[in-house]
């Protein structure tokens, strides 16, 4: 059991952003890309090994962020973080409503 107090949400978010700013340890050819795009009133958060080809396949009006990832785990963290805003559109589990909370967090990632 830890003697330290639990981390606050802000401390966890800051730690994650710090980790994301580190260069990926894999070669750029092997890196995954975590991305967020907007299409109409929705935002898609996903991960791919080839952003250029993947984004050709998905209709979108705006790329909100892209960053390299070693294992793509940030995508799952973002999905959990924004679960309350998930769009309930059939099997489209990576789509969220375009709300300011998501926009602001993605803007911090993109910096």
PDB file of C-alpha atoms in Angstrom:
ATOM      1  CA  UNK A   1       0.000   0.000   0.000  1.00  0.00           C
ATOM      2  CA  UNK A   2       1.273   3.463  -0.869  1.00  0.00           C
ATOM      3  CA  UNK A   3       1.913   6.037   1.834  1.00  0.00           C
ATOM      4  CA  UNK A   4       1.666   8.839  -0.705  1.00  0.00           C
ATOM      5  CA  UNK A   5      -1.655  10.551  -1.431  1.00  0.00           C
ATOM      6  CA  UNK A   6      -3.237   9.620  -4.763  1.00  0.00           C
ATOM      7  CA  UNK A   7      -2.459  11.837  -7.733  1.00  0.00           C
ATOM      8  CA  UNK A   8      -5.030  14.411  -8.751  1.00  0.00           C
ATOM      9  CA  UNK A   9      -6.558  14.336 -12.229  1.00  0.00           C
ATOM     10  CA  UNK A  10      -4.443  17.380 -13.160  1.00  0.00           C
ATOM     11  CA  UNK A  11      -1.241  15.646 -11.999  1.00  0.00           C
ATOM     12  CA  UNK A  12      -2.093  12.527 -13.985  1.00  0.00           C
ATOM     13  CA  UNK A  13      -2.917  14.588 -17.069  1.00  0.00           C
ATOM     14  CA  UNK A  14       0.334  16.573 -16.723  1.00  0.00           C
ATOM     15  CA  UNK A  15       2.354  13.352 -16.399  1.00  0.00           C
ATOM     16  CA  UNK A  16       0.694  11.904 -19.483  1.00  0.00           C
ATOM     17  CA  UNK A  17       1.353  15.051 -21.524  1.00  0.00           C
ATOM     18  CA  UNK A  18       5.001  14.971 -20.411  1.00  0.00           C
ATOM     19  CA  UNK A  19       5.332  11.352 -21.504  1.00  0.00           C
ATOM     20  CA  UNK A  20       3.714  12.107 -24.839  1.00  0.00           C
ATOM     21  CA  UNK A  21       6.187  14.875 -25.572  1.00  0.00           C
ATOM     22  CA  UNK A  22       9.109  12.409 -25.391  1.00  0.00           C
ATOM     23  CA  UNK A  23      10.283  11.050 -28.728  1.00  0.00           C
ATOM     24  CA  UNK A  24       9.139   7.535 -29.521  1.00  0.00           C
ATOM     25  CA  UNK A  25      11.846   4.941 -28.948  1.00  0.00           C
ATOM     26  CA  UNK A  26      10.934   3.000 -32.084  1.00  0.00           C
ATOM     27  CA  UNK A  27      12.079   4.027 -35.531  1.00  0.00           C
ATOM     28  CA  UNK A  28       9.735   6.428 -37.288  1.00  0.00           C
ATOM     29  CA  UNK A  29       8.848   3.649 -39.735  1.00  0.00           C
ATOM     30  CA  UNK A  30       7.575   1.505 -36.835  1.00  0.00           C
ATOM     31  CA  UNK A  31       5.853   4.273 -34.871  1.00  0.00           C
ATOM     32  CA  UNK A  32       2.135   4.453 -34.395  1.00  0.00           C
ATOM     33  CA  UNK A  33       0.261   7.711 -34.764  1.00  0.00           C
ATOM     34  CA  UNK A  34      -2.520   8.715 -32.399  1.00  0.00           C
ATOM     35  CA  UNK A  35      -4.823  11.174 -34.149  1.00  0.00           C
ATOM     36  CA  UNK A  36      -8.042  13.114 -33.731  1.00  0.00           C
ATOM     37  CA  UNK A  37     -10.157  14.388 -36.599  1.00  0.00           C
ATOM     38  CA  UNK A  38     -13.437  16.269 -36.810  1.00  0.00           C
ATOM     39  CA  UNK A  39     -16.296  15.528 -39.162  1.00  0.00           C
ATOM     40  CA  UNK A  40     -19.453  17.559 -38.645  1.00  0.00           C
ATOM     41  CA  UNK A  41     -20.434  17.548 -34.965  1.00  0.00           C
ATOM     42  CA  UNK A  42     -18.166  14.590 -34.146  1.00  0.00           C
ATOM     43  CA  UNK A  43     -14.531  13.926 -33.260  1.00  0.00           C
ATOM     44  CA  UNK A  44     -12.806  10.625 -33.969  1.00  0.00           C
ATOM     45  CA  UNK A  45      -9.849   9.581 -31.816  1.00  0.00           C
ATOM     46  CA  UNK A  46      -7.872   6.735 -33.315  1.00  0.00           C
ATOM     47  CA  UNK A  47      -4.477   5.125 -33.804  1.00  0.00           C
ATOM     48  CA  UNK A  48      -2.780   3.973 -36.985  1.00  0.00           C
ATOM     49  CA  UNK A  49       0.594   2.952 -38.335  1.00  0.00           C
ATOM     50  CA  UNK A  50       0.056   5.030 -41.484  1.00  0.00           C
ATOM     51  CA  UNK A  51      -1.771   8.302 -40.862  1.00  0.00           C
ATOM     52  CA  UNK A  52      -1.599   9.478 -44.467  1.00  0.00           C
ATOM     53  CA  UNK A  53      -3.370   6.392 -45.825  1.00  0.00           C
ATOM     54  CA  UNK A  54      -5.760   6.054 -42.880  1.00  0.00           C
ATOM     55  CA  UNK A  55      -6.959   9.645 -43.110  1.00  0.00           C
ATOM     56  CA  UNK A  56      -7.660   9.180 -46.819  1.00  0.00           C
ATOM     57  CA  UNK A  57     -10.158   6.462 -45.830  1.00  0.00           C
ATOM     58  CA  UNK A  58     -12.080   8.491 -43.237  1.00  0.00           C
ATOM     59  CA  UNK A  59     -14.204  11.505 -44.142  1.00  0.00           C
ATOM     60  CA  UNK A  60     -13.081  14.506 -42.117  1.00  0.00           C
ATOM     61  CA  UNK A  61     -13.065  18.282 -42.248  1.00  0.00           C
ATOM     62  CA  UNK A  62     -10.230  18.985 -39.844  1.00  0.00           C
ATOM     63  CA  UNK A  63      -7.236  17.229 -38.289  1.00  0.00           C
ATOM     64  CA  UNK A  64      -7.193  18.266 -34.634  1.00  0.00           C
ATOM     65  CA  UNK A  65      -3.986  16.455 -33.614  1.00  0.00           C
ATOM     66  CA  UNK A  66      -1.467  13.804 -34.596  1.00  0.00           C
ATOM     67  CA  UNK A  67       1.454  12.584 -32.517  1.00  0.00           C
ATOM     68  CA  UNK A  68       3.788   9.573 -32.537  1.00  0.00           C
ATOM     69  CA  UNK A  69       3.247   6.809 -30.014  1.00  0.00           C
ATOM     70  CA  UNK A  70       5.254   3.746 -29.097  1.00  0.00           C
ATOM     71  CA  UNK A  71       2.248   1.501 -28.454  1.00  0.00           C
ATOM     72  CA  UNK A  72      -0.900   3.558 -29.098  1.00  0.00           C
ATOM     73  CA  UNK A  73      -1.996   3.340 -25.463  1.00  0.00           C
ATOM     74  CA  UNK A  74      -2.773   7.059 -25.364  1.00  0.00           C
ATOM     75  CA  UNK A  75      -5.760   6.375 -27.617  1.00  0.00           C
ATOM     76  CA  UNK A  76      -7.330   4.168 -24.934  1.00  0.00           C
ATOM     77  CA  UNK A  77      -6.607   6.762 -22.265  1.00  0.00           C
ATOM     78  CA  UNK A  78      -8.302   9.462 -24.356  1.00  0.00           C
ATOM     79  CA  UNK A  79     -11.297   7.190 -24.993  1.00  0.00           C
ATOM     80  CA  UNK A  80     -11.679   6.602 -21.251  1.00  0.00           C
ATOM     81  CA  UNK A  81     -11.171  10.278 -20.446  1.00  0.00           C
ATOM     82  CA  UNK A  82     -13.958  11.349 -22.815  1.00  0.00           C
ATOM     83  CA  UNK A  83     -16.325   8.381 -22.400  1.00  0.00           C
ATOM     84  CA  UNK A  84     -19.118  10.684 -21.237  1.00  0.00           C
ATOM     85  CA  UNK A  85     -19.083  12.338 -24.682  1.00  0.00           C
ATOM     86  CA  UNK A  86     -19.064   9.145 -26.760  1.00  0.00           C
ATOM     87  CA  UNK A  87     -21.383   9.248 -29.763  1.00  0.00           C
ATOM     88  CA  UNK A  88     -23.765   6.305 -29.657  1.00  0.00           C
ATOM     89  CA  UNK A  89     -23.801   5.667 -33.393  1.00  0.00           C
ATOM     90  CA  UNK A  90     -23.875   1.901 -33.841  1.00  0.00           C
ATOM     91  CA  UNK A  91     -20.407   0.403 -33.931  1.00  0.00           C
ATOM     92  CA  UNK A  92     -18.628   3.752 -34.229  1.00  0.00           C
ATOM     93  CA  UNK A  93     -16.868   3.452 -30.873  1.00  0.00           C
ATOM     94  CA  UNK A  94     -14.085   5.913 -31.636  1.00  0.00           C
ATOM     95  CA  UNK A  95     -16.412   8.866 -32.292  1.00  0.00           C
ATOM     96  CA  UNK A  96     -17.246  11.519 -29.711  1.00  0.00           C
ATOM     97  CA  UNK A  97     -19.425  14.618 -29.656  1.00  0.00           C
ATOM     98  CA  UNK A  98     -17.462  17.760 -30.535  1.00  0.00           C
ATOM     99  CA  UNK A  99     -17.466  19.527 -27.159  1.00  0.00           C
ATOM    100  CA  UNK A 100     -15.143  22.158 -25.711  1.00  0.00           C
ATOM    101  CA  UNK A 101     -13.697  19.777 -23.085  1.00  0.00           C
ATOM    102  CA  UNK A 102     -12.353  17.485 -25.806  1.00  0.00           C
ATOM    103  CA  UNK A 103     -11.212  20.365 -28.021  1.00  0.00           C
ATOM    104  CA  UNK A 104      -9.246  21.980 -25.176  1.00  0.00           C
ATOM    105  CA  UNK A 105      -7.530  18.725 -24.168  1.00  0.00           C
ATOM    106  CA  UNK A 106      -6.616  17.901 -27.778  1.00  0.00           C
ATOM    107  CA  UNK A 107      -5.198  21.409 -28.249  1.00  0.00           C
ATOM    108  CA  UNK A 108      -2.848  20.762 -25.312  1.00  0.00           C
ATOM    109  CA  UNK A 109      -1.694  17.513 -26.941  1.00  0.00           C
ATOM    110  CA  UNK A 110      -1.084  19.284 -30.239  1.00  0.00           C
ATOM    111  CA  UNK A 111       1.190  21.958 -28.699  1.00  0.00           C
TER     112      UNK A 111
END
